[in-house]
C-alpha cells in the first residue's frame, strides 16, 4: 500500500481521578475517556525503498509544531520501522484540528493513528493489543487513543475497559488563549491532599444505564485543583457554559480546554456562538461523543 489515511480523534475526560503518586513518579489514575468528533487528518505516503535505514518526513499545517523526532507521529513511525526493519522513505502529513497542549490528547492521537497506519501500510499484522503495548512506551494515553470510544482507563492509562457509548448529547469545547503543559500540572498536583474525588463508579453505572443526567452531574476532574488556580479563566468559562444552558461543565485532562454537555442543540449552538464571539477563547467547537464529523 502506498498511501493510508487515518482520522486521529481528540478526547475529553468525563471523569479524571488521581488515586496516588507511585514510587516511580507516575500517577495512578481512574478516568472515563470519551472520543469527540474533532480529529486531525493523518496521511502516510510511501515515497520509495532505501538501501539502508529509514527516512521519515513530517509535514503539518501548524508551523510551531516539531517536525523532527520530537513529534509523536515521528516516534510512532520510527518505533515500528526500526522493529520491522522497514528500509524506506515515508512522508507523514498531519492536518491539526485538535487544539494543541489543550488536554485533548492531540499528540497521543496522532501517534496512535500513525501506529495503525504503518501497521496497515506494511501489512505488519499487529493486533490492537500489540499496538497498545507498543504505544504505551510512547505515552500513557496512547493505548486509549488506539482504541477510542468510551472507556475506563486505570493504572497509568494502560488498563482499559470499554464502556457503552456515552448517552447522546451535544458537546461544546472551548480553549482559552493559554497553553498548559501536562507535566506542569502533574508536577504541581498534591495527590495526597485531594479533598474531592469524582464518583467514577457512579458515572460508569450512569453510562451503562444510558442516563445522561446521572452522567452529567458526575463530571469531575481533580486536575482542576492545579490548572484553575493558575488560570482563573477556566472557571469563568465553566460558569459561562452553565449560564448558557450546559447541564454541566468541567476542564478536560490537564486543561485548559473546558467542555460543556448540553441536552438541547439550540442551547449548545447559543453557547458555541457566544464563546466564539468572545475575546477569551482561541478555539471553540461544537460536536458530539461519536467518531463522526463535526456536524452542527
Ligand atoms: P494530553 O491531553 O495528552 O495531555 P495535550 O493536549 O495536553 O495532550 P498535545 O496537543 O498532545 O497536548 O501536545 C503537547 C506538546 O507535544 C505540544 O506542545 C507539542 O510540542 C508536542 N507534540 C509532539 N507531537 C505532536 C503532535 N503530533 N501534535 C501536537 N503536539 C505534538
mmCIF file of C-alpha atoms and ligand atoms in Angstrom, residues 11 40 64-66 70-73 94 96 99-108 110 141 180 182 253-255, ligand 1:
data_model
loop_
_atom_site.group_PDB
_atom_site.id
_atom_site.type_symbol
_atom_site.label_atom_id
_atom_site.label_comp_id
_atom_site.label_asym_id
_atom_site.label_seq_id
_atom_site.Cartn_x
_atom_site.Cartn_y
_atom_site.Cartn_z
ATOM 1 C CA UNK A 11 -10.735 13.014 23.591
ATOM 2 C CA UNK A 40 -6.630 15.525 12.959
ATOM 3 C CA UNK A 64 5.140 25.792 15.652
ATOM 4 C CA UNK A 65 4.883 22.004 15.940
ATOM 5 C CA UNK A 66 8.087 19.957 15.822
ATOM 6 C CA UNK A 70 10.123 15.175 18.847
ATOM 7 C CA UNK A 71 6.835 14.843 17.025
ATOM 8 C CA UNK A 72 4.897 11.915 18.493
ATOM 9 C CA UNK A 73 3.892 10.857 14.973
ATOM 10 C CA UNK A 94 -0.827 15.984 9.749
ATOM 11 C CA UNK A 96 -4.256 19.566 13.021
ATOM 12 C CA UNK A 99 -6.287 22.123 19.886
ATOM 13 C CA UNK A 100 -2.604 21.720 20.872
ATOM 14 C CA UNK A 101 -1.469 21.479 24.528
ATOM 15 C CA UNK A 102 -5.120 21.535 25.439
ATOM 16 C CA UNK A 103 -5.864 18.377 27.419
ATOM 17 C CA UNK A 104 -7.393 16.645 24.391
ATOM 18 C CA UNK A 105 -4.567 14.167 23.676
ATOM 19 C CA UNK A 106 -3.886 15.546 20.201
ATOM 20 C CA UNK A 107 -0.284 14.382 20.030
ATOM 21 C CA UNK A 108 -1.145 10.986 21.507
ATOM 22 C CA UNK A 110 -1.637 11.371 16.050
ATOM 23 C CA UNK A 141 -2.867 7.914 26.790
ATOM 24 C CA UNK A 180 -0.859 24.239 29.654
ATOM 25 C CA UNK A 182 0.669 18.307 31.239
ATOM 26 C CA UNK A 253 -7.431 16.430 31.050
ATOM 27 C CA UNK A 254 -4.758 18.811 32.298
ATOM 28 C CA UNK A 255 -6.548 21.673 30.515
HETATM 29 P P1 LIG B 1 -2.695 15.398 26.650
HETATM 30 O O1 LIG B 1 -4.182 15.584 26.668
HETATM 31 O O2 LIG B 1 -2.255 14.024 26.207
HETATM 32 O O3 LIG B 1 -2.021 15.887 27.873
HETATM 33 P P2 LIG B 1 -2.228 17.786 25.287
HETATM 34 O O4 LIG B 1 -3.495 18.124 24.594
HETATM 35 O O5 LIG B 1 -2.011 18.459 26.612
HETATM 36 O O6 LIG B 1 -2.145 16.266 25.448
HETATM 37 P P3 LIG B 1 -0.707 17.839 22.859
HETATM 38 O O7 LIG B 1 -1.548 18.694 21.982
HETATM 39 O O8 LIG B 1 -0.763 16.393 22.621
HETATM 40 O O9 LIG B 1 -1.010 18.157 24.402
HETATM 41 O O10 LIG B 1 0.804 18.351 22.696
HETATM 42 C C1 LIG B 1 1.631 18.832 23.693
HETATM 43 C C2 LIG B 1 3.003 19.126 23.100
HETATM 44 O O11 LIG B 1 3.512 17.975 22.435
HETATM 45 C C3 LIG B 1 2.980 20.221 22.048
HETATM 46 O O12 LIG B 1 3.297 21.452 22.630
HETATM 47 C C4 LIG B 1 3.988 19.791 21.002
HETATM 48 O O13 LIG B 1 5.200 20.500 21.084
HETATM 49 C C5 LIG B 1 4.267 18.325 21.283
HETATM 50 N N1 LIG B 1 3.862 17.452 20.151
HETATM 51 C C6 LIG B 1 4.605 16.491 19.608
HETATM 52 N N2 LIG B 1 3.967 15.888 18.608
HETATM 53 C C7 LIG B 1 2.783 16.485 18.474
HETATM 54 C C8 LIG B 1 1.668 16.304 17.603
HETATM 55 N N3 LIG B 1 1.665 15.374 16.630
HETATM 56 N N4 LIG B 1 0.597 17.096 17.780
HETATM 57 C C9 LIG B 1 0.577 18.022 18.775
HETATM 58 N N5 LIG B 1 1.613 18.257 19.604
HETATM 59 C C10 LIG B 1 2.701 17.487 19.477
#
